[in-house]
Tab-separated table of C-alpha atoms and ligand atoms in Angstrom:
chain	number	residue	atom	x	y	z
A	786	MET	CA	0.000	0.000	0.000
A	787	LYS	CA	1.216	3.491	-0.768
A	788	ILE	CA	-0.037	6.341	1.385
A	789	VAL	CA	0.540	10.065	1.053
A	790	THR	CA	0.349	11.709	4.501
A	791	ILE	CA	-0.295	15.432	4.626
A	792	LEU	CA	0.953	17.382	7.625
A	793	GLY	CA	1.367	21.059	8.331
A	794	ALA	CA	0.679	22.151	11.892
A	795	ARG	CA	2.126	21.285	15.310
A	796	PRO	CA	-0.649	18.966	16.555
A	797	GLN	CA	-0.530	17.035	13.280
A	798	PHE	CA	3.118	16.126	13.718
A	799	ILE	CA	2.281	14.700	17.140
A	800	LYS	CA	-0.733	12.750	15.841
A	801	ALA	CA	1.209	11.398	12.876
A	802	ALA	CA	4.153	10.055	14.874
A	803	PRO	CA	2.489	6.882	16.239
A	804	VAL	CA	0.592	6.144	13.033
A	805	SER	CA	3.638	6.607	10.851
A	806	ARG	CA	5.636	4.238	13.050
A	807	VAL	CA	3.095	1.421	12.598
A	808	LEU	CA	2.299	2.179	8.966
A	809	ARG	CA	5.910	1.989	7.844
A	810	LYS	CA	6.355	-1.553	9.131
A	811	LYS	CA	4.614	-2.885	6.027
A	812	HIS	CA	3.669	0.011	3.776
A	813	THR	CA	5.121	2.919	1.873
A	814	GLU	CA	4.450	6.353	3.299
A	815	ILE	CA	5.226	9.614	1.537
A	816	ILE	CA	5.095	12.604	3.900
A	817	VAL	CA	4.163	16.032	2.574
A	818	HIS	CA	4.713	19.026	4.884
A	819	THR	CA	2.643	21.970	3.711
A	820	GLY	CA	4.760	24.459	5.662
A	821	GLN	CA	1.761	25.879	7.540
A	822	HIS	CA	3.921	25.875	10.665
A	823	TYR	CA	7.553	26.666	9.931
A	824	ASP	CA	9.367	28.028	13.013
A	825	ALA	CA	11.834	25.461	14.336
A	826	ASN	CA	9.965	25.283	17.652
A	827	MET	CA	6.613	24.788	15.868
A	828	SER	CA	7.824	22.155	13.405
A	829	ASP	CA	11.403	20.743	13.213
A	830	ILE	CA	11.652	19.995	16.916
A	831	PHE	CA	8.707	17.567	16.687
A	832	PHE	CA	10.193	15.671	13.746
A	833	ALA	CA	13.428	15.282	15.708
A	834	GLU	CA	11.964	14.393	19.112
A	835	LEU	CA	9.275	12.073	17.805
A	836	ASN	CA	11.451	10.427	15.163
A	837	ILE	CA	9.077	11.337	12.380
A	838	PRO	CA	10.737	10.640	9.024
A	839	LYS	CA	11.851	13.739	7.150
A	840	PRO	CA	9.126	14.960	4.786
A	841	ASP	CA	9.519	13.776	1.182
A	842	TYR	CA	8.066	17.088	0.031
A	843	HIS	CA	8.027	20.466	1.722
A	844	LEU	CA	5.616	22.931	0.145
A	845	GLY	CA	6.778	26.002	2.096
A	846	VAL	CA	3.334	27.604	1.968
A	847	GLY	CA	3.681	29.499	5.279
A	848	SER	CA	1.159	31.879	6.802
A	849	GLY	CA	-1.621	33.712	5.000
A	850	THR	CA	-5.340	34.317	4.852
A	851	HIS	CA	-7.467	31.185	4.790
A	852	GLY	CA	-8.148	31.290	1.055
A	853	LYS	CA	-4.578	32.070	0.091
A	854	GLN	CA	-3.045	29.516	2.424
A	855	THR	CA	-5.484	26.706	1.562
A	856	GLY	CA	-5.427	27.539	-2.151
A	857	GLU	CA	-1.637	27.530	-2.406
A	858	MET	CA	-1.510	24.224	-0.597
A	859	MET	CA	-4.056	22.737	-2.991
A	860	ILE	CA	-2.186	23.831	-6.113
A	861	LYS	CA	1.040	22.239	-4.880
A	862	LEU	CA	-0.591	19.151	-3.393
A	863	GLU	CA	-2.459	18.339	-6.585
A	864	GLU	CA	0.767	18.020	-8.513
A	865	ILE	CA	2.300	15.724	-5.901
A	866	VAL	CA	-0.732	13.470	-5.531
A	867	LEU	CA	-0.989	13.177	-9.319
A	868	ASN	CA	2.664	12.204	-9.557
A	869	GLU	CA	2.660	9.803	-6.631
A	870	GLN	CA	-0.671	8.085	-7.404
A	871	PRO	CA	-1.088	6.749	-3.852
A	872	ASP	CA	-3.704	4.226	-2.755
A	873	TYR	CA	-4.803	6.634	-0.019
A	874	VAL	CA	-4.265	10.167	1.210
A	875	LEU	CA	-4.089	10.451	4.996
A	876	VAL	CA	-5.031	13.660	6.817
A	877	TYR	CA	-5.242	14.547	10.515
A	878	GLY	CA	-7.444	16.851	12.536
A	879	ASP	CA	-8.956	20.106	11.365
A	880	THR	CA	-6.408	22.590	10.071
A	881	ASN	CA	-6.206	24.259	6.683
A	882	SER	CA	-3.629	21.612	5.733
A	883	THR	CA	-6.237	18.920	6.497
A	884	LEU	CA	-8.854	20.535	4.287
A	885	ALA	CA	-6.457	21.208	1.412
A	886	GLY	CA	-5.273	17.588	1.409
A	887	ALA	CA	-8.761	16.130	1.620
A	888	LEU	CA	-10.205	18.274	-1.174
A	889	VAL	CA	-7.324	17.622	-3.541
A	890	ALA	CA	-7.403	13.862	-3.013
A	891	ALA	CA	-11.181	13.513	-3.193
A	892	LYS	CA	-11.282	15.359	-6.524
A	893	LEU	CA	-8.577	13.082	-7.901
A	894	HIS	CA	-10.649	10.090	-6.717
A	895	ILE	CA	-7.976	9.014	-4.257
A	896	PRO	CA	-9.720	7.775	-1.091
A	897	VAL	CA	-9.156	10.026	1.919
A	898	ILE	CA	-8.422	8.659	5.393
A	899	HIS	CA	-9.365	11.163	8.094
A	900	VAL	CA	-7.895	10.596	11.526
A	901	GLU	CA	-9.726	12.478	14.287
A	902	ALA	CA	-12.968	12.492	12.317
A	903	GLY	CA	-16.375	13.441	13.663
A	904	LEU	CA	-15.378	16.202	16.067
A	905	ARG	CA	-17.856	19.067	16.265
A	906	SER	CA	-18.100	22.274	18.263
A	907	PHE	CA	-21.296	23.286	16.409
A	908	ASN	CA	-19.770	26.730	15.960
A	909	LYS	CA	-19.219	27.488	12.288
A	910	LYS	CA	-17.406	30.725	13.138
A	911	MET	CA	-14.403	28.530	13.961
A	912	PRO	CA	-12.221	27.824	10.919
A	913	GLU	CA	-11.607	24.346	12.348
A	914	GLU	CA	-15.323	23.501	12.284
A	915	ILE	CA	-15.550	24.262	8.548
A	916	ASN	CA	-12.391	22.230	7.930
A	917	ARG	CA	-13.734	19.240	9.863
A	918	ILE	CA	-17.171	19.183	8.276
A	919	MET	CA	-15.783	19.482	4.759
A	920	THR	CA	-13.079	16.883	5.359
A	921	ASP	CA	-15.449	14.360	6.924
A	922	HIS	CA	-17.881	14.687	4.024
A	923	VAL	CA	-15.261	13.843	1.384
A	924	SER	CA	-13.476	11.109	3.362
A	925	GLU	CA	-13.669	7.394	2.655
A	926	PHE	CA	-12.329	6.216	6.030
A	927	LEU	CA	-13.290	8.086	9.160
A	928	PHE	CA	-11.337	7.203	12.275
A	929	CYS	CA	-13.013	8.698	15.326
A	930	PRO	CA	-11.462	9.175	18.771
A	931	THR	CA	-14.715	8.824	20.749
A	932	ASP	CA	-18.277	7.505	20.566
A	933	THR	CA	-19.487	11.104	20.523
A	934	ALA	CA	-17.581	11.649	17.275
A	935	VAL	CA	-19.177	8.535	15.738
A	936	GLU	CA	-22.580	9.848	16.803
A	937	ASN	CA	-21.878	13.287	15.308
A	938	LEU	CA	-21.130	11.656	11.945
A	939	LYS	CA	-24.264	9.531	12.160
A	940	ASN	CA	-26.266	12.727	12.616
A	941	GLU	CA	-24.811	13.935	9.303
A	942	ASN	CA	-25.632	10.591	7.634
A	943	ILE	CA	-22.013	9.459	7.507
A	944	THR	CA	-21.923	5.839	8.628
A	945	ARG	CA	-19.780	3.949	6.096
A	946	ASN	CA	-16.232	3.079	7.211
A	947	VAL	CA	-16.639	4.978	10.486
A	948	LEU	CA	-14.701	3.466	13.360
A	949	ASN	CA	-13.964	4.539	16.926
A	950	ILE	CA	-10.344	3.525	17.398
A	951	GLY	CA	-9.584	5.829	20.335
A	952	ASP	CA	-7.335	8.856	20.336
A	953	VAL	CA	-3.949	8.782	18.592
A	954	MET	CA	-2.719	11.514	20.934
A	955	TYR	CA	-3.065	9.004	23.769
A	956	ASP	CA	-0.748	6.632	21.851
A	957	ALA	CA	1.766	9.481	21.623
A	958	VAL	CA	1.534	10.323	25.329
A	959	LEU	CA	1.995	6.691	26.400
A	960	TYR	CA	4.964	6.259	24.071
A	961	ASN	CA	6.748	9.436	25.185
A	962	LYS	CA	5.847	9.816	28.856
A	963	GLU	CA	8.880	8.045	30.233
A	964	LEU	CA	11.198	9.556	27.661
A	965	ALA	CA	10.003	12.981	28.795
A	966	GLN	CA	10.780	12.116	32.411
A	967	GLU	CA	14.274	11.015	31.411
A	968	LYS	CA	15.161	13.814	29.037
A	969	SER	CA	13.297	16.985	29.932
A	970	THR	CA	14.996	19.415	32.303
A	971	ILE	CA	12.427	22.154	31.880
A	972	LEU	CA	11.232	22.302	35.498
A	973	ALA	CA	14.763	22.902	36.757
A	974	ASP	CA	15.524	25.262	33.867
A	975	LEU	CA	12.530	27.429	34.741
A	976	GLY	CA	12.845	27.025	38.512
A	977	LEU	CA	9.426	25.372	38.755
A	978	GLU	CA	8.298	22.959	41.438
A	979	ALA	CA	5.936	20.112	40.655
A	980	LYS	CA	2.273	20.955	41.370
A	981	GLN	CA	3.201	24.509	42.367
A	982	TYR	CA	2.346	26.206	39.064
A	983	HIS	CA	-0.383	26.443	36.449
A	984	LEU	CA	0.358	25.806	32.769
A	985	ILE	CA	-1.231	28.119	30.195
A	986	THR	CA	-1.652	27.823	26.422
A	987	ILE	CA	-3.831	30.177	24.351
A	988	HIS	CA	-3.875	30.390	20.556
A	989	ARG	CA	-7.392	29.927	19.168
A	990	ALA	CA	-8.529	32.506	16.639
A	991	GLU	CA	-11.789	32.950	18.572
A	992	ASN	CA	-9.701	34.294	21.484
A	993	THR	CA	-6.661	35.854	19.869
A	994	ASP	CA	-8.589	37.687	17.152
A	995	ASP	CA	-10.833	39.404	19.704
A	996	VAL	CA	-9.158	42.165	21.701
A	997	GLN	CA	-11.772	42.059	24.483
A	998	ASN	CA	-11.338	38.323	24.918
A	999	MET	CA	-7.579	38.771	25.216
A	1000	LYS	CA	-8.021	41.626	27.727
A	1001	ASN	CA	-10.296	39.410	29.824
A	1002	ILE	CA	-7.881	36.495	29.676
A	1003	LEU	CA	-4.950	38.667	30.786
A	1004	GLU	CA	-7.048	40.213	33.559
A	1005	ALA	CA	-7.967	36.733	34.816
A	1006	PHE	CA	-4.314	35.691	34.810
A	1007	ALA	CA	-3.474	38.837	36.777
A	1008	GLN	CA	-6.001	37.798	39.426
A	1009	ILE	CA	-4.494	34.306	39.792
A	1010	GLU	CA	-1.662	34.790	42.256
A	1011	GLU	CA	0.073	31.452	41.872
A	1012	VAL	CA	3.025	30.834	39.543
A	1013	LYS	CA	1.982	30.469	35.921
A	1014	VAL	CA	4.018	29.336	32.924
A	1015	TRP	CA	2.867	30.186	29.413
A	1016	PRO	CA	4.618	28.823	26.311
A	1017	MET	CA	3.228	31.386	23.916
A	1018	HIS	CA	2.074	30.459	20.412
A	1019	PRO	CA	3.450	32.895	17.797
A	1020	ARG	CA	-0.060	33.877	16.774
A	1021	THR	CA	-0.799	35.050	20.337
A	1022	LYS	CA	2.496	36.909	20.602
A	1023	TYR	CA	1.795	38.870	17.411
A	1024	LYS	CA	-1.816	39.565	18.321
A	1025	LEU	CA	-0.984	40.855	21.804
A	1026	ALA	CA	1.662	43.141	20.297
A	1027	SER	CA	-0.788	44.425	17.679
A	1028	TYR	CA	-3.321	45.282	20.425
A	1029	GLY	CA	-0.626	46.973	22.481
A	1030	LEU	CA	-1.370	44.525	25.313
A	1031	SER	CA	1.453	43.537	27.643
A	1032	VAL	CA	1.851	40.652	30.070
A	1033	GLU	CA	4.602	42.448	32.010
A	1034	ALA	CA	2.426	43.500	34.933
A	1035	ILE	CA	0.951	40.044	35.544
A	1036	PRO	CA	2.486	38.710	38.777
A	1037	ASN	CA	4.278	35.355	38.856
A	1038	LEU	CA	3.911	34.780	35.118
A	1039	LYS	CA	6.670	33.206	33.045
A	1040	VAL	CA	6.076	33.649	29.330
A	1041	ILE	CA	8.349	31.391	27.295
A	1042	GLU	CA	8.749	30.402	23.657
A	1043	PRO	CA	6.753	27.355	22.446
A	1044	VAL	CA	8.403	24.213	23.800
A	1045	GLY	CA	9.069	20.781	22.305
A	1046	TYR	CA	6.805	17.819	22.980
A	1047	LEU	CA	8.896	16.254	25.751
A	1048	ASP	CA	9.113	19.529	27.656
A	1049	MET	CA	5.390	20.047	27.096
A	1050	LEU	CA	4.518	16.632	28.512
A	1051	THR	CA	6.679	17.439	31.542
A	1052	LEU	CA	5.074	20.837	32.043
A	1053	GLU	CA	1.607	19.286	31.713
A	1054	SER	CA	2.079	16.312	34.005
A	1055	ASN	CA	3.594	18.434	36.782
A	1056	ALA	CA	1.133	21.323	36.587
A	1057	LYS	CA	-1.366	21.981	39.341
A	1058	LYS	CA	-3.909	22.997	36.712
A	1059	ILE	CA	-3.855	23.550	32.969
A	1060	ILE	CA	-5.557	26.604	31.504
A	1061	THR	CA	-5.961	26.323	27.746
A	1062	ASP	CA	-7.983	26.792	24.590
A	1063	SER	CA	-6.092	24.046	22.739
A	1064	GLY	CA	-7.843	20.867	21.658
A	1065	GLY	CA	-4.816	18.639	22.120
A	1066	VAL	CA	-3.869	20.121	25.476
A	1067	GLN	CA	-7.391	19.543	26.895
A	1068	LYS	CA	-7.014	15.858	26.073
A	1069	GLU	CA	-3.473	15.592	27.385
A	1070	ALA	CA	-4.623	17.147	30.662
A	1071	TYR	CA	-7.191	14.338	30.833
A	1072	PHE	CA	-4.669	11.613	29.989
A	1073	MET	CA	-2.350	12.907	32.708
A	1074	GLN	CA	-5.164	13.463	35.164
A	1075	VAL	CA	-4.380	17.131	35.646
A	1076	PRO	CA	-7.506	19.304	36.099
A	1077	CYS	CA	-8.127	21.583	33.116
A	1078	VAL	CA	-9.866	24.924	32.629
A	1079	THR	CA	-10.860	25.597	29.028
A	1080	VAL	CA	-11.061	29.202	27.907
A	1081	ARG	CA	-13.646	28.644	25.184
A	1082	GLU	CA	-17.426	28.693	24.801
A	1083	GLN	CA	-17.617	25.149	23.408
A	1084	THR	CA	-15.412	22.103	23.386
A	1085	GLU	CA	-15.347	19.174	20.985
A	1086	TRP	CA	-14.025	17.042	23.842
A	1087	VAL	CA	-17.268	16.897	25.793
A	1088	GLU	CA	-16.242	13.722	27.631
A	1089	THR	CA	-13.615	15.723	29.538
A	1090	LEU	CA	-16.340	17.869	31.100
A	1091	GLU	CA	-17.804	14.967	33.053
A	1092	THR	CA	-16.763	14.963	36.708
A	1093	GLU	CA	-15.094	18.377	36.196
A	1094	ALA	CA	-11.868	16.974	34.781
A	1095	ASN	CA	-12.253	19.974	32.480
A	1096	ILE	CA	-14.303	23.116	33.173
A	1097	LEU	CA	-15.513	25.203	30.255
A	1098	VAL	CA	-15.444	28.886	31.179
A	1099	GLY	CA	-15.347	31.018	28.029
A	1100	THR	CA	-13.591	34.357	28.558
A	1101	ASP	CA	-15.459	35.684	31.565
A	1102	VAL	CA	-12.838	36.898	34.058
A	1103	GLU	CA	-14.642	35.718	37.206
A	1104	LYS	CA	-15.438	32.328	35.701
A	1105	ILE	CA	-11.814	31.720	34.702
A	1106	VAL	CA	-10.508	32.685	38.145
A	1107	ALA	CA	-13.177	30.684	40.003
A	1108	ALA	CA	-12.559	27.549	37.922
A	1109	VAL	CA	-8.801	27.732	38.490
A	1110	LYS	CA	-9.346	28.111	42.250
A	1111	LYS	CA	-12.002	25.399	42.465
A	1112	ASP	CA	-11.084	22.225	44.327
A	1113	VAL	CA	-12.232	19.541	41.872
A	1114	ARG	CA	-12.185	15.769	42.322
A	1115	PRO	CA	-12.429	14.339	38.805
A	1116	VAL	CA	-12.877	10.674	38.049
A	1117	TYR	CA	-11.107	9.611	34.860
A	1118	SER	CA	-12.156	6.820	32.473
A	1119	ASP	CA	-10.918	5.122	29.311
A	1120	VAL	CA	-13.226	7.159	27.125
A	1121	PHE	CA	-10.327	7.964	24.745
A	1122	GLY	CA	-9.451	4.315	24.153
A	1123	ASP	CA	-6.497	2.173	25.115
A	1124	GLY	CA	-3.566	3.928	23.432
A	1125	LYS	CA	-3.489	1.519	20.498
A	1126	ALA	CA	-5.268	3.725	17.989
A	1127	ALA	CA	-2.417	3.661	15.451
A	1128	GLU	CA	-2.429	-0.137	15.204
A	1129	LYS	CA	-6.193	-0.160	14.812
A	1130	ILE	CA	-6.047	2.378	11.995
A	1131	VAL	CA	-3.472	0.427	10.007
A	1132	GLU	CA	-5.243	-2.865	10.617
A	1133	ALA	CA	-8.564	-1.436	9.454
A	1134	ILE	CA	-7.065	-0.104	6.211
A	1135	GLU	CA	-5.311	-3.418	5.553
A	1136	HIS	CA	-8.545	-5.365	5.845
A	1137	VAL	CA	-10.701	-3.378	3.483
B	1524	UD1	C1	-3.479	26.450	13.233
B	1524	UD1	C2	-4.842	25.798	13.016
B	1524	UD1	C3	-5.497	25.528	14.354
B	1524	UD1	C4	-4.570	24.723	15.255
B	1524	UD1	C5	-3.215	25.394	15.356
B	1524	UD1	C6	-2.266	24.526	16.131
B	1524	UD1	C7	-6.031	26.476	10.961
B	1524	UD1	C8	-7.098	27.334	10.409
B	1524	UD1	N1	-5.729	26.687	12.267
B	1524	UD1	O1	-3.714	27.687	13.878
B	1524	UD1	O2	-6.681	24.779	14.152
B	1524	UD1	O3	-5.163	24.630	16.528
B	1524	UD1	O4	-2.680	25.617	14.047
B	1524	UD1	O5	-1.197	25.226	16.649
B	1524	UD1	O6	-5.470	25.670	10.260
B	1524	UD1	N2	3.115	31.645	12.949
B	1524	UD1	C9	4.475	31.809	13.117
B	1524	UD1	N3	5.282	30.725	12.942
B	1524	UD1	C10	4.812	29.497	12.643
B	1524	UD1	C11	3.431	29.340	12.457
B	1524	UD1	C12	2.595	30.415	12.624
B	1524	UD1	O7	4.958	32.902	13.408
B	1524	UD1	O8	5.610	28.553	12.508
B	1524	UD1	C13	2.234	32.823	13.174
B	1524	UD1	C14	1.976	33.648	11.921
B	1524	UD1	O9	1.894	34.975	12.307
B	1524	UD1	C15	0.617	33.141	11.473
B	1524	UD1	C16	-0.063	32.830	12.787
B	1524	UD1	O10	0.970	32.354	13.640
B	1524	UD1	O11	-0.084	34.106	10.731
B	1524	UD1	C17	-1.156	31.801	12.659
B	1524	UD1	O12	-0.686	30.605	12.044
B	1524	UD1	P1	-1.702	29.635	11.242
B	1524	UD1	O13	-1.006	28.397	10.873
B	1524	UD1	O14	-2.417	30.394	10.194
B	1524	UD1	O15	-2.790	29.312	12.318
B	1524	UD1	P2	-2.646	28.846	13.829
B	1524	UD1	O16	-3.183	29.927	14.685
B	1524	UD1	O17	-1.279	28.340	14.084
B	1525	UDP	N1	2.481	21.546	22.379
B	1525	UDP	C1	3.875	21.532	22.453
B	1525	UDP	N2	4.509	22.689	22.816
B	1525	UDP	C2	3.856	23.837	23.124
B	1525	UDP	C3	2.438	23.828	23.065
B	1525	UDP	C4	1.785	22.668	22.665
B	1525	UDP	O1	4.508	20.498	22.192
B	1525	UDP	O2	4.507	24.833	23.443
B	1525	UDP	C5	1.792	20.308	21.961
B	1525	UDP	C6	0.784	19.798	22.972
B	1525	UDP	O3	1.414	18.963	23.926
B	1525	UDP	C7	-0.190	19.040	22.073
B	1525	UDP	C8	-0.175	19.853	20.787
B	1525	UDP	O4	1.023	20.614	20.813
B	1525	UDP	O5	0.294	17.743	21.797
B	1525	UDP	C9	-1.375	20.755	20.732
B	1525	UDP	O6	-1.226	21.623	19.676
B	1525	UDP	P1	-1.911	23.064	19.635
B	1525	UDP	O7	-2.317	23.472	20.986
B	1525	UDP	O8	-0.991	23.938	18.883
B	1525	UDP	O9	-3.160	22.811	18.674
B	1525	UDP	P2	-4.634	22.193	18.844
B	1525	UDP	O10	-4.507	20.887	19.526
B	1525	UDP	O11	-5.450	23.183	19.607
B	1525	UDP	O12	-5.107	22.094	17.454
């Protein structure tokens, strides 16, 4: 079997690592990097740490408006898919790279495999929601991380080749957890003590593109006295600068550059709480049993909300502060599978 895998953004590198490892035991994989993320700490570091094979093609598309970025990817991807003539095109998640890959392949009649299918926030203002819906509707194989995702697809009349195989990000966490403990020195480097700090990540367009939301988020952080560490996504850095907003006055806040996966796992597992708007980070908080506060109005990961493992607060200052202070006692379950999603994906494709 020959598979063209299309990657472009940070969470996709992490999702691809376990699948690629299993896939390459018996099959040929061609990796295309669209170049959506290009800084070394948003891209190269993950290939190195996670042993992801070097991309066969790098499109170098970079940043841009949605139409320009997606369009440029499509033009370049079409040529590659035509030349390679794979049996399948494999896409992950819900970024513009996902959509570009899925549309190109579907129109060339190459069956699309979508990993992390069926997620819905039911908010079409999110670019990710458009990307997911479109990708799911042109995919031939839909690998879902949860029963909720399977149900969401059923509600859109997508039932053929839909399988809940669990979450590939759980595979990645299980594979790298011990390695992170061995290799990461980030706590010592930053002078952090386990369970004595909160970890922050914020990058969603719905937050960063709204100045009032960002003001509220910063105000909430200012009201949380404990130590906070914030590896800042470049999008957030640029947006804060463009609004003239500064984090300088926020007490006990360490803003750092985005970190690699092993450092991130270490920061997550040792945090007292995680405050985020990231999809992947909400799940990792759950896997590591660290209480999470999600700074969004909706989440696709509704299972995490049960037993307050994750509290959805939007951008209301009081709600953010109260949720971070709240003493929660979550009960965790195996709702995201058993960490063998990659094997199940490859097995399912082999037995078509
Ligand atoms: C993208 C995805 C989002 C995902 C996120 C993961 C879409 C529409 N959005 O959002 O779903 O959660 O990736 O991190 O696909 N930038 C850099 N260096 C980089 C990459 C980006 O400086 O290596 C800056 C640029 O100013 C760019 C901005 O970040 O304009 C946004 O990047 P982009 O890839 O468009 O979207 P993300 O916000 O990263
Ligand atoms: N991540 C990382 N370093 C960081 C921030 C995030 O390695 O500085 C990892 C995180 O552990 C998770 C993934 O990136 O595996 C989540 O990606 P992101 O938050 O960018 O996107 P989303 O999941 O929201 O699409």
